[in-house]
C-alpha cells in the first residue's frame, strides 16, 4: 500500500474534503512509523559518531517529512487529551479536519502559537500543580518537533537520567539504585550515604536564556522560543511567561530534561575521550559518587557524608544557579540508607546485624502509596457489588497488575 494518494491537480470545495477524507483513511500508518523510525535511527547514530552536520541535515528532512507530520497529528488527535478544552476550543474529529492539520503543519513561517490554558490539578500532598494546556495545533507542532529532537538528545543524555524518556521508567531507576546498595560477593558494601534532593518549582523557574543556549544548534529553536514566550490564560486573565516550561505540552518534559542535562557530568562521569567511567574507577571525591535523576527528582550517593556536604552540594547548587533554580532546603537532606529513604514512590532500607555486617537490603513501594491503593480498591469493591463474580475478579486482577507495574 502506498503511503498517500496524491494528485497534482488543485482540489476545491467538497472535492477537497472528500480528497482529504480518503487520504487520511488510506494513509499507511505502519509505513509512516517505519519511515520515521528509520530516520530517527540515522540521526541517533550520526550523533553518536559526532557527525553533527549529517544529524542536523537528517533532522531537517524528518521535520519536513509527511510521515512525521502525519504521526504528530495522529498522536495528539487520538490520545486521552484530544477533547481537553484549550483557549480556542477547536478540536479535530473528522478525517478531513485531521488531514487539513497535517497540511497546515507545513506552513512554519505564518505559524504563531497561542497562549496555553492554565489549570491547577491536585497533588498527593494536598498542594496543586500548574498545568498548561496548548491548543491542538500547538500540540501537533510540538509533537512534530519532539519527534525530530528526541533521537539526537537520546544519544546525548546522561546514563542515569530516567524521567520521560523512551524505553525508561521509574522501575528502571529503582533497579539501578537497588543494585548500587546490594552487597556484592567478595566486595565491601557501599557505605550508603545518600543526598535526597528536591528542586523548588523546577518546571516553573527554568531560565529561558540558559535553556536556549543549550538548544542553540537546534534547527527549530525559533519555534521553541515562541512556545516559551507564548504566555498563559487563566481565570485572572493573560500572563506573560518570562521563565519556566509549562507542563502539559508534548515537548515540555524533553525541554526540562535538556535543561537539567549535565548534572552528572559535573562529577566526572566521562574521560577525556568521551567514554563513560564506572563510579568505582573514578578518582578523588568523584569515586563511587553517582547521580540518579528522574525528571526534576534526583538523589546522589557517595562514600561519606562529608563528600556530600562539602563537595556534591556546592557543585549542585552552582549548576542549578546557572538555570535560575535552587534546592528546597526543607526537603533536601543527607541520610544513610540504614535509616531508610523514599524515592519515586519506593522505600529503600538496609538492615545490619549486630556485628555491623549487612543482613538485608530491601526496596518496596512506600507504605502510604500502598495504603492509598488499598483505600481506592475498597471503594471500588463497594461500588461493584452488583457485578458478577467473574467481572469483579477480572477488575481486581487488572487493578492489582496496574499498581504492581
mmCIF file of C-alpha atoms in Angstrom:
data_model
loop_
_atom_site.group_PDB
_atom_site.id
_atom_site.type_symbol
_atom_site.label_atom_id
_atom_site.label_comp_id
_atom_site.label_asym_id
_atom_site.label_seq_id
_atom_site.Cartn_x
_atom_site.Cartn_y
_atom_site.Cartn_z
ATOM 1 C CA UNK A 1 0.000 0.000 0.000
ATOM 2 C CA UNK A 2 1.336 3.444 -0.813
ATOM 3 C CA UNK A 3 1.824 5.995 1.926
ATOM 4 C CA UNK A 4 -0.526 8.532 0.406
ATOM 5 C CA UNK A 5 -2.764 9.071 -2.586
ATOM 6 C CA UNK A 6 -1.666 12.416 -4.011
ATOM 7 C CA UNK A 7 -2.713 14.457 -7.018
ATOM 8 C CA UNK A 8 -1.093 17.463 -8.592
ATOM 9 C CA UNK A 9 -4.481 18.963 -9.505
ATOM 10 C CA UNK A 10 -5.879 21.642 -7.177
ATOM 11 C CA UNK A 11 -8.836 20.358 -5.178
ATOM 12 C CA UNK A 12 -11.573 22.799 -4.147
ATOM 13 C CA UNK A 13 -14.749 22.817 -2.079
ATOM 14 C CA UNK A 14 -16.410 19.488 -1.357
ATOM 15 C CA UNK A 15 -13.881 17.723 -3.595
ATOM 16 C CA UNK A 16 -11.120 18.915 -1.232
ATOM 17 C CA UNK A 17 -12.890 17.480 1.832
ATOM 18 C CA UNK A 18 -13.549 14.215 0.029
ATOM 19 C CA UNK A 19 -9.894 14.023 -1.048
ATOM 20 C CA UNK A 20 -8.665 14.817 2.499
ATOM 21 C CA UNK A 21 -11.049 12.251 3.986
ATOM 22 C CA UNK A 22 -9.821 9.491 1.653
ATOM 23 C CA UNK A 23 -6.174 10.473 2.109
ATOM 24 C CA UNK A 24 -6.322 10.300 5.937
ATOM 25 C CA UNK A 25 -8.192 6.980 5.966
ATOM 26 C CA UNK A 26 -5.893 5.256 3.486
ATOM 27 C CA UNK A 27 -2.657 6.607 4.941
ATOM 28 C CA UNK A 28 -0.431 3.650 5.780
ATOM 29 C CA UNK A 29 0.267 4.164 9.490
ATOM 30 C CA UNK A 30 2.748 1.326 9.883
ATOM 31 C CA UNK A 31 4.716 2.511 6.846
ATOM 32 C CA UNK A 32 4.762 6.032 8.306
ATOM 33 C CA UNK A 33 6.088 4.717 11.635
ATOM 34 C CA UNK A 34 8.781 2.693 9.863
ATOM 35 C CA UNK A 35 9.852 5.706 7.804
ATOM 36 C CA UNK A 36 10.094 7.945 10.881
ATOM 37 C CA UNK A 37 11.914 5.287 12.914
ATOM 38 C CA UNK A 38 14.465 4.756 10.142
ATOM 39 C CA UNK A 39 15.353 8.462 10.029
ATOM 40 C CA UNK A 40 15.443 8.657 13.834
ATOM 41 C CA UNK A 41 17.900 5.760 13.979
ATOM 42 C CA UNK A 42 20.124 7.513 11.436
ATOM 43 C CA UNK A 43 20.032 10.741 13.482
ATOM 44 C CA UNK A 44 20.861 8.793 16.650
ATOM 45 C CA UNK A 45 23.822 7.064 15.019
ATOM 46 C CA UNK A 46 25.126 10.255 13.398
ATOM 47 C CA UNK A 47 25.041 11.974 16.815
ATOM 48 C CA UNK A 48 26.852 9.037 18.448
ATOM 49 C CA UNK A 49 29.509 9.264 15.721
ATOM 50 C CA UNK A 50 29.772 13.034 16.372
ATOM 51 C CA UNK A 51 28.733 13.696 12.767
ATOM 52 C CA UNK A 52 26.612 16.699 13.722
ATOM 53 C CA UNK A 53 26.329 18.102 10.195
ATOM 54 C CA UNK A 54 24.651 14.883 8.996
ATOM 55 C CA UNK A 55 22.440 14.775 12.099
ATOM 56 C CA UNK A 56 21.262 18.342 11.502
ATOM 57 C CA UNK A 57 20.532 17.625 7.818
ATOM 58 C CA UNK A 58 18.554 14.490 8.699
ATOM 59 C CA UNK A 59 16.596 16.386 11.366
ATOM 60 C CA UNK A 60 15.506 18.973 8.807
ATOM 61 C CA UNK A 61 14.478 16.169 6.452
ATOM 62 C CA UNK A 62 12.468 14.433 9.197
ATOM 63 C CA UNK A 63 10.779 17.671 10.245
ATOM 64 C CA UNK A 64 9.550 18.298 6.700
ATOM 65 C CA UNK A 65 8.513 14.704 6.000
ATOM 66 C CA UNK A 66 4.864 13.786 5.538
ATOM 67 C CA UNK A 67 5.252 10.702 7.737
ATOM 68 C CA UNK A 68 6.389 12.754 10.745
ATOM 69 C CA UNK A 69 3.599 15.329 10.291
ATOM 70 C CA UNK A 70 1.024 12.552 9.989
ATOM 71 C CA UNK A 71 2.247 10.770 13.143
ATOM 72 C CA UNK A 72 2.309 14.053 15.085
ATOM 73 C CA UNK A 73 -1.328 14.783 14.235
ATOM 74 C CA UNK A 74 -2.345 11.147 14.779
ATOM 75 C CA UNK A 75 -0.802 11.173 18.279
ATOM 76 C CA UNK A 76 -2.466 14.360 19.537
ATOM 77 C CA UNK A 77 -5.887 13.597 17.982
ATOM 78 C CA UNK A 78 -6.155 10.028 19.269
ATOM 79 C CA UNK A 79 -4.904 10.235 22.872
ATOM 80 C CA UNK A 80 -6.965 10.833 26.031
ATOM 81 C CA UNK A 81 -6.464 14.600 25.882
ATOM 82 C CA UNK A 82 -7.823 15.075 22.353
ATOM 83 C CA UNK A 83 -11.032 16.662 23.660
ATOM 84 C CA UNK A 84 -9.428 18.596 26.537
ATOM 85 C CA UNK A 85 -10.530 22.236 26.146
ATOM 86 C CA UNK A 86 -7.933 24.879 25.388
ATOM 87 C CA UNK A 87 -8.027 28.624 24.725
ATOM 88 C CA UNK A 88 -9.577 28.375 21.224
ATOM 89 C CA UNK A 89 -11.844 25.381 21.899
ATOM 90 C CA UNK A 90 -11.084 23.858 18.473
ATOM 91 C CA UNK A 91 -10.990 20.062 18.269
ATOM 92 C CA UNK A 92 -10.281 17.817 15.293
ATOM 93 C CA UNK A 93 -12.715 14.914 14.946
ATOM 94 C CA UNK A 94 -13.228 14.159 11.268
ATOM 95 C CA UNK A 95 -10.591 12.731 8.889
ATOM 96 C CA UNK A 96 -10.703 15.836 6.687
ATOM 97 C CA UNK A 97 -10.057 18.118 9.672
ATOM 98 C CA UNK A 98 -7.108 15.989 10.717
ATOM 99 C CA UNK A 99 -5.670 15.941 7.203
ATOM 100 C CA UNK A 100 -6.051 19.723 6.930
ATOM 101 C CA UNK A 101 -3.992 19.969 10.129
ATOM 102 C CA UNK A 102 -1.302 17.713 8.596
ATOM 103 C CA UNK A 103 -1.103 20.086 5.614
ATOM 104 C CA UNK A 104 -1.181 23.134 7.903
ATOM 105 C CA UNK A 105 1.968 21.982 9.711
ATOM 106 C CA UNK A 106 3.918 22.789 6.537
ATOM 107 C CA UNK A 107 3.304 26.492 6.997
ATOM 108 C CA UNK A 108 6.027 27.341 9.511
ATOM 109 C CA UNK A 109 6.565 30.993 8.559
ATOM 110 C CA UNK A 110 2.980 32.029 9.368
ATOM 111 C CA UNK A 111 2.676 29.786 12.425
ATOM 112 C CA UNK A 112 2.138 31.656 15.687
ATOM 113 C CA UNK A 113 1.407 29.694 18.891
ATOM 114 C CA UNK A 114 -1.449 30.720 21.143
ATOM 115 C CA UNK A 115 -1.226 31.104 24.939
ATOM 116 C CA UNK A 116 -1.741 27.942 26.975
ATOM 117 C CA UNK A 117 -4.840 27.486 29.122
ATOM 118 C CA UNK A 118 -3.695 27.341 32.741
ATOM 119 C CA UNK A 119 -5.379 24.878 35.127
ATOM 120 C CA UNK A 120 -4.403 23.561 38.543
ATOM 121 C CA UNK A 121 -4.540 19.846 39.394
ATOM 122 C CA UNK A 122 -4.241 18.429 42.939
ATOM 123 C CA UNK A 123 -1.057 16.642 44.062
ATOM 124 C CA UNK A 124 -0.729 13.793 46.560
ATOM 125 C CA UNK A 125 0.442 16.135 49.319
ATOM 126 C CA UNK A 126 -2.630 18.380 49.008
ATOM 127 C CA UNK A 127 -0.904 21.118 47.011
ATOM 128 C CA UNK A 128 -1.714 21.926 43.395
ATOM 129 C CA UNK A 129 0.380 21.555 40.250
ATOM 130 C CA UNK A 130 0.216 24.129 37.456
ATOM 131 C CA UNK A 131 -0.693 22.596 34.086
ATOM 132 C CA UNK A 132 -0.629 24.472 30.762
ATOM 133 C CA UNK A 133 -2.883 23.085 28.012
ATOM 134 C CA UNK A 134 -1.846 24.176 24.491
ATOM 135 C CA UNK A 135 -4.221 24.196 21.519
ATOM 136 C CA UNK A 136 -4.467 21.057 19.386
ATOM 137 C CA UNK A 137 -2.499 22.720 16.593
ATOM 138 C CA UNK A 138 0.243 23.763 19.021
ATOM 139 C CA UNK A 139 0.317 20.227 20.451
ATOM 140 C CA UNK A 140 0.708 18.773 16.946
ATOM 141 C CA UNK A 141 3.557 21.180 16.139
ATOM 142 C CA UNK A 142 5.246 20.401 19.468
ATOM 143 C CA UNK A 143 4.906 16.678 18.816
ATOM 144 C CA UNK A 144 6.482 17.151 15.376
ATOM 145 C CA UNK A 145 9.462 18.965 16.935
ATOM 146 C CA UNK A 146 9.656 16.291 19.662
ATOM 147 C CA UNK A 147 9.813 13.517 17.028
ATOM 148 C CA UNK A 148 12.652 15.421 15.371
ATOM 149 C CA UNK A 149 14.665 16.237 18.505
ATOM 150 C CA UNK A 150 14.375 13.079 20.612
ATOM 151 C CA UNK A 151 16.818 10.818 18.665
ATOM 152 C CA UNK A 152 19.695 13.319 18.929
ATOM 153 C CA UNK A 153 19.147 14.028 22.611
ATOM 154 C CA UNK A 154 18.741 10.331 23.432
ATOM 155 C CA UNK A 155 22.276 9.916 22.092
ATOM 156 C CA UNK A 156 23.497 12.786 24.299
ATOM 157 C CA UNK A 157 21.597 12.324 27.572
ATOM 158 C CA UNK A 158 23.444 11.046 30.640
ATOM 159 C CA UNK A 159 23.224 7.345 31.565
ATOM 160 C CA UNK A 160 21.357 7.722 34.867
ATOM 161 C CA UNK A 161 18.601 10.046 33.644
ATOM 162 C CA UNK A 162 15.353 8.040 33.599
ATOM 163 C CA UNK A 163 12.460 10.505 33.507
ATOM 164 C CA UNK A 164 10.194 10.904 30.446
ATOM 165 C CA UNK A 165 12.474 9.057 28.065
ATOM 166 C CA UNK A 166 11.509 6.299 25.613
ATOM 167 C CA UNK A 167 12.129 2.824 26.971
ATOM 168 C CA UNK A 168 12.816 4.047 30.529
ATOM 169 C CA UNK A 169 10.613 4.094 33.617
ATOM 170 C CA UNK A 170 10.769 4.647 37.386
ATOM 171 C CA UNK A 171 11.235 0.887 37.817
ATOM 172 C CA UNK A 172 14.499 1.097 35.857
ATOM 173 C CA UNK A 173 15.776 3.811 38.193
ATOM 174 C CA UNK A 174 14.724 1.776 41.243
ATOM 175 C CA UNK A 175 16.590 -1.316 39.998
ATOM 176 C CA UNK A 176 19.756 0.704 39.319
ATOM 177 C CA UNK A 177 19.649 2.266 42.792
ATOM 178 C CA UNK A 178 18.911 -1.074 44.444
ATOM 179 C CA UNK A 179 21.821 -2.698 42.604
ATOM 180 C CA UNK A 180 24.137 0.001 43.960
ATOM 181 C CA UNK A 181 23.389 -0.912 47.587
ATOM 182 C CA UNK A 182 23.011 -4.703 47.362
ATOM 183 C CA UNK A 183 26.259 -6.212 48.753
ATOM 184 C CA UNK A 184 28.347 -7.979 46.099
ATOM 185 C CA UNK A 185 30.080 -11.256 46.893
ATOM 186 C CA UNK A 186 33.694 -10.659 47.895
ATOM 187 C CA UNK A 187 33.297 -6.849 47.934
ATOM 188 C CA UNK A 188 32.688 -4.371 50.712
ATOM 189 C CA UNK A 189 29.121 -3.000 50.717
ATOM 190 C CA UNK A 190 28.542 0.609 49.671
ATOM 191 C CA UNK A 191 28.595 2.868 52.781
ATOM 192 C CA UNK A 192 25.176 4.081 51.682
ATOM 193 C CA UNK A 193 25.259 7.844 52.188
ATOM 194 C CA UNK A 194 22.500 9.498 50.169
ATOM 195 C CA UNK A 195 21.676 13.108 49.322
ATOM 196 C CA UNK A 196 17.898 13.134 48.851
ATOM 197 C CA UNK A 197 17.403 16.406 46.946
ATOM 198 C CA UNK A 198 14.381 18.369 45.802
ATOM 199 C CA UNK A 199 14.357 21.295 43.343
ATOM 200 C CA UNK A 200 11.981 24.144 44.158
ATOM 201 C CA UNK A 201 9.328 24.518 41.414
ATOM 202 C CA UNK A 202 11.692 23.285 38.705
ATOM 203 C CA UNK A 203 9.321 23.477 35.724
ATOM 204 C CA UNK A 204 8.148 26.972 36.704
ATOM 205 C CA UNK A 205 11.570 28.582 37.173
ATOM 206 C CA UNK A 206 13.872 27.294 34.406
ATOM 207 C CA UNK A 207 15.782 30.205 32.889
ATOM 208 C CA UNK A 208 14.822 30.637 29.221
ATOM 209 C CA UNK A 209 18.181 32.056 28.164
ATOM 210 C CA UNK A 210 20.106 29.161 29.747
ATOM 211 C CA UNK A 211 17.798 26.628 28.097
ATOM 212 C CA UNK A 212 18.031 28.281 24.668
ATOM 213 C CA UNK A 213 21.846 28.308 24.923
ATOM 214 C CA UNK A 214 21.742 24.517 25.155
ATOM 215 C CA UNK A 215 19.463 24.468 22.107
ATOM 216 C CA UNK A 216 21.468 26.941 20.033
ATOM 217 C CA UNK A 217 22.179 24.378 17.277
ATOM 218 C CA UNK A 218 18.566 23.188 17.004
ATOM 219 C CA UNK A 219 17.007 23.922 13.573
ATOM 220 C CA UNK A 220 13.632 24.581 15.275
ATOM 221 C CA UNK A 221 14.947 26.844 18.043
ATOM 222 C CA UNK A 222 12.721 29.662 16.755
ATOM 223 C CA UNK A 223 9.589 27.568 17.346
ATOM 224 C CA UNK A 224 10.739 26.603 20.839
ATOM 225 C CA UNK A 225 11.379 30.236 21.736
ATOM 226 C CA UNK A 226 7.850 31.153 20.568
ATOM 227 C CA UNK A 227 6.328 28.456 22.777
ATOM 228 C CA UNK A 228 8.331 29.569 25.802
ATOM 229 C CA UNK A 229 7.201 33.187 25.334
ATOM 230 C CA UNK A 230 3.561 32.438 24.304
ATOM 231 C CA UNK A 231 2.108 33.271 27.729
ATOM 232 C CA UNK A 232 -0.824 31.712 29.564
ATOM 233 C CA UNK A 233 -4.505 32.429 30.179
ATOM 234 C CA UNK A 234 -6.190 31.604 33.485
ATOM 235 C CA UNK A 235 -9.182 32.863 35.471
ATOM 236 C CA UNK A 236 -7.342 36.102 36.237
ATOM 237 C CA UNK A 237 -6.556 36.749 32.557
ATOM 238 C CA UNK A 238 -3.402 36.741 30.407
ATOM 239 C CA UNK A 239 0.048 36.356 31.944
ATOM 240 C CA UNK A 240 3.376 36.602 30.141
ATOM 241 C CA UNK A 241 5.914 33.794 30.585
ATOM 242 C CA UNK A 242 9.461 35.005 31.219
ATOM 243 C CA UNK A 243 10.677 31.766 32.785
ATOM 244 C CA UNK A 244 9.758 28.103 33.081
ATOM 245 C CA UNK A 245 8.433 25.440 30.721
ATOM 246 C CA UNK A 246 4.662 24.943 31.201
ATOM 247 C CA UNK A 247 3.783 21.319 31.944
ATOM 248 C CA UNK A 248 1.112 19.877 29.683
ATOM 249 C CA UNK A 249 2.629 20.159 26.195
ATOM 250 C CA UNK A 250 4.261 17.176 24.426
ATOM 251 C CA UNK A 251 7.665 18.871 24.347
ATOM 252 C CA UNK A 252 7.738 20.168 27.951
ATOM 253 C CA UNK A 253 9.316 17.039 29.556
ATOM 254 C CA UNK A 254 12.019 16.958 26.867
ATOM 255 C CA UNK A 255 12.865 20.639 27.444
ATOM 256 C CA UNK A 256 13.112 20.055 31.207
ATOM 257 C CA UNK A 257 15.418 17.074 30.641
ATOM 258 C CA UNK A 258 17.593 19.156 28.316
ATOM 259 C CA UNK A 259 17.793 21.956 30.881
ATOM 260 C CA UNK A 260 18.933 19.567 33.644
ATOM 261 C CA UNK A 261 21.253 17.585 31.389
ATOM 262 C CA UNK A 262 24.814 17.991 32.633
ATOM 263 C CA UNK A 263 24.104 17.318 36.314
ATOM 264 C CA UNK A 264 26.033 14.028 36.168
ATOM 265 C CA UNK A 265 28.852 15.410 34.021
ATOM 266 C CA UNK A 266 29.985 17.825 36.727
ATOM 267 C CA UNK A 267 31.116 14.759 38.713
ATOM 268 C CA UNK A 268 33.486 13.417 36.035
ATOM 269 C CA UNK A 269 31.444 10.590 34.540
ATOM 270 C CA UNK A 270 33.292 10.854 31.184
ATOM 271 C CA UNK A 271 37.031 10.726 30.496
ATOM 272 C CA UNK A 272 38.864 12.981 28.032
ATOM 273 C CA UNK A 273 37.920 10.624 25.165
ATOM 274 C CA UNK A 274 34.208 10.940 25.944
ATOM 275 C CA UNK A 275 33.863 7.415 27.330
ATOM 276 C CA UNK A 276 31.813 6.659 30.437
ATOM 277 C CA UNK A 277 33.855 5.911 33.559
ATOM 278 C CA UNK A 278 32.432 3.482 36.099
ATOM 279 C CA UNK A 279 31.964 5.118 39.560
ATOM 280 C CA UNK A 280 34.372 2.633 41.165
ATOM 281 C CA UNK A 281 37.145 3.673 38.720
ATOM 282 C CA UNK A 282 36.884 7.429 39.253
ATOM 283 C CA UNK A 283 39.355 9.322 41.379
ATOM 284 C CA UNK A 284 39.201 11.693 44.307
ATOM 285 C CA UNK A 285 35.835 12.827 45.602
ATOM 286 C CA UNK A 286 34.120 11.531 42.449
ATOM 287 C CA UNK A 287 34.865 7.926 43.409
ATOM 288 C CA UNK A 288 31.618 5.968 43.954
ATOM 289 C CA UNK A 289 29.644 9.219 43.614
ATOM 290 C CA UNK A 290 26.553 8.617 41.453
ATOM 291 C CA UNK A 291 23.568 10.775 40.469
ATOM 292 C CA UNK A 292 20.209 9.125 39.736
ATOM 293 C CA UNK A 293 17.677 11.518 38.206
ATOM 294 C CA UNK A 294 14.040 11.150 37.186
ATOM 295 C CA UNK A 295 12.989 14.465 35.591
ATOM 296 C CA UNK A 296 13.433 17.016 38.422
ATOM 297 C CA UNK A 297 13.716 14.425 41.235
ATOM 298 C CA UNK A 298 17.191 13.112 41.986
ATOM 299 C CA UNK A 299 19.423 11.529 44.605
ATOM 300 C CA UNK A 300 23.222 11.434 44.938
ATOM 301 C CA UNK A 301 25.058 8.510 46.545
ATOM 302 C CA UNK A 302 28.590 8.838 47.928
ATOM 303 C CA UNK A 303 31.137 7.157 50.211
ATOM 304 C CA UNK A 304 30.734 9.599 53.095
ATOM 305 C CA UNK A 305 28.540 12.315 54.494
ATOM 306 C CA UNK A 306 31.410 14.820 54.237
ATOM 307 C CA UNK A 307 31.740 14.320 50.465
ATOM 308 C CA UNK A 308 28.040 15.094 50.012
ATOM 309 C CA UNK A 309 28.156 18.148 52.280
ATOM 310 C CA UNK A 310 31.468 19.702 51.211
ATOM 311 C CA UNK A 311 31.761 18.585 47.586
ATOM 312 C CA UNK A 312 28.498 17.429 45.976
ATOM 313 C CA UNK A 313 26.112 20.021 47.423
ATOM 314 C CA UNK A 314 28.154 23.126 46.427
ATOM 315 C CA UNK A 315 28.625 21.798 42.875
ATOM 316 C CA UNK A 316 24.917 21.025 42.533
ATOM 317 C CA UNK A 317 23.946 24.467 43.823
ATOM 318 C CA UNK A 318 26.286 26.115 41.331
ATOM 319 C CA UNK A 319 24.861 24.020 38.474
ATOM 320 C CA UNK A 320 21.260 24.844 39.432
ATOM 321 C CA UNK A 321 22.012 28.551 39.880
ATOM 322 C CA UNK A 322 23.098 28.682 36.219
ATOM 323 C CA UNK A 323 19.488 27.694 35.383
ATOM 324 C CA UNK A 324 17.967 30.092 37.975
ATOM 325 C CA UNK A 325 16.947 27.086 40.069
ATOM 326 C CA UNK A 326 17.551 26.262 43.718
ATOM 327 C CA UNK A 327 17.207 23.352 46.116
ATOM 328 C CA UNK A 328 14.307 23.135 48.518
ATOM 329 C CA UNK A 329 16.257 23.117 51.794
ATOM 330 C CA UNK A 330 13.267 21.877 53.795
ATOM 331 C CA UNK A 331 13.063 18.701 51.698
ATOM 332 C CA UNK A 332 16.769 18.228 50.889
ATOM 333 C CA UNK A 333 18.548 16.009 53.406
ATOM 334 C CA UNK A 334 21.575 13.734 53.804
ATOM 335 C CA UNK A 335 20.799 10.320 55.266
ATOM 336 C CA UNK A 336 22.241 6.827 55.451
ATOM 337 C CA UNK A 337 20.448 4.014 53.698
ATOM 338 C CA UNK A 338 20.355 2.219 57.078
ATOM 339 C CA UNK A 339 17.849 4.873 58.182
ATOM 340 C CA UNK A 340 15.750 4.336 55.053
ATOM 341 C CA UNK A 341 14.672 6.866 52.407
ATOM 342 C CA UNK A 342 11.881 7.286 49.845
ATOM 343 C CA UNK A 343 12.404 7.918 46.138
ATOM 344 C CA UNK A 344 9.995 7.597 43.183
ATOM 345 C CA UNK A 345 7.318 6.028 45.374
ATOM 346 C CA UNK A 346 9.666 3.324 46.722
ATOM 347 C CA UNK A 347 11.194 2.891 50.156
ATOM 348 C CA UNK A 348 14.869 1.841 50.335
ATOM 349 C CA UNK A 349 16.242 0.387 53.561
ATOM 350 C CA UNK A 350 19.314 -1.617 54.588
ATOM 351 C CA UNK A 351 19.403 -3.716 57.764
ATOM 352 C CA UNK A 352 22.578 -4.699 59.648
ATOM 353 C CA UNK A 353 23.465 -7.477 62.043
ATOM 354 C CA UNK A 354 24.919 -6.766 65.484
ATOM 355 C CA UNK A 355 28.461 -7.213 64.169
ATOM 356 C CA UNK A 356 27.865 -4.495 61.558
ATOM 357 C CA UNK A 357 27.605 -6.761 58.519
ATOM 358 C CA UNK A 358 24.747 -6.277 56.064
ATOM 359 C CA UNK A 359 21.830 -8.540 56.851
ATOM 360 C CA UNK A 360 19.349 -7.476 54.201
ATOM 361 C CA UNK A 361 18.606 -4.701 51.715
ATOM 362 C CA UNK A 362 15.024 -4.089 50.598
ATOM 363 C CA UNK A 363 13.209 -1.720 48.300
ATOM 364 C CA UNK A 364 9.435 -1.830 48.091
ATOM 365 C CA UNK A 365 6.513 0.519 47.387
ATOM 366 C CA UNK A 366 6.061 3.197 50.052
ATOM 367 C CA UNK A 367 3.522 2.370 52.732
ATOM 368 C CA UNK A 368 1.417 5.481 52.075
ATOM 369 C CA UNK A 369 1.147 4.574 48.367
ATOM 370 C CA UNK A 370 0.082 1.062 49.281
ATOM 371 C CA UNK A 371 -2.494 2.344 51.775
ATOM 372 C CA UNK A 372 -3.859 4.783 49.194
ATOM 373 C CA UNK A 373 -4.234 1.976 46.638
ATOM 374 C CA UNK A 374 -5.997 -0.273 49.168
ATOM 375 C CA UNK A 375 -8.460 2.518 50.073
ATOM 376 C CA UNK A 376 -9.309 3.060 46.403
ATOM 377 C CA UNK A 377 -9.668 -0.688 45.896
ATOM 378 C CA UNK A 378 -12.042 -0.910 48.861
ATOM 379 C CA UNK A 379 -14.227 1.875 47.446
ATOM 380 C CA UNK A 380 -14.264 0.196 44.018
ATOM 381 C CA UNK A 381 -15.323 -3.139 45.549
ATOM 382 C CA UNK A 382 -18.211 -1.491 47.375
ATOM 383 C CA UNK A 383 -19.426 0.114 44.163
ATOM 384 C CA UNK A 384 -19.018 -3.136 42.201
ATOM 385 C CA UNK A 385 -21.101 -5.437 44.440
ATOM 386 C CA UNK A 386 -23.797 -5.707 41.744
ATOM 387 C CA UNK A 387 -21.331 -7.180 39.230
ATOM 388 C CA UNK A 388 -20.843 -10.895 38.573
ATOM 389 C CA UNK A 389 -18.020 -12.614 40.440
ATOM 390 C CA UNK A 390 -16.079 -13.155 37.181
ATOM 391 C CA UNK A 391 -16.198 -9.421 36.366
ATOM 392 C CA UNK A 392 -15.053 -8.484 39.886
ATOM 393 C CA UNK A 393 -12.099 -10.900 39.681
ATOM 394 C CA UNK A 394 -11.150 -9.555 36.242
ATOM 395 C CA UNK A 395 -11.332 -5.974 37.531
ATOM 396 C CA UNK A 396 -9.280 -6.828 40.623
ATOM 397 C CA UNK A 397 -6.590 -8.523 38.543
ATOM 398 C CA UNK A 398 -6.391 -5.515 36.208
ATOM 399 C CA UNK A 399 -6.073 -3.008 39.062
ATOM 400 C CA UNK A 400 -3.545 -5.073 41.031
ATOM 401 C CA UNK A 401 -1.390 -5.683 37.944
ATOM 402 C CA UNK A 402 -1.511 -1.983 37.098
ATOM 403 C CA UNK A 403 -0.403 -0.993 40.602
ATOM 404 C CA UNK A 404 2.408 -3.576 40.649
ATOM 405 C CA UNK A 405 3.654 -2.477 37.227
#
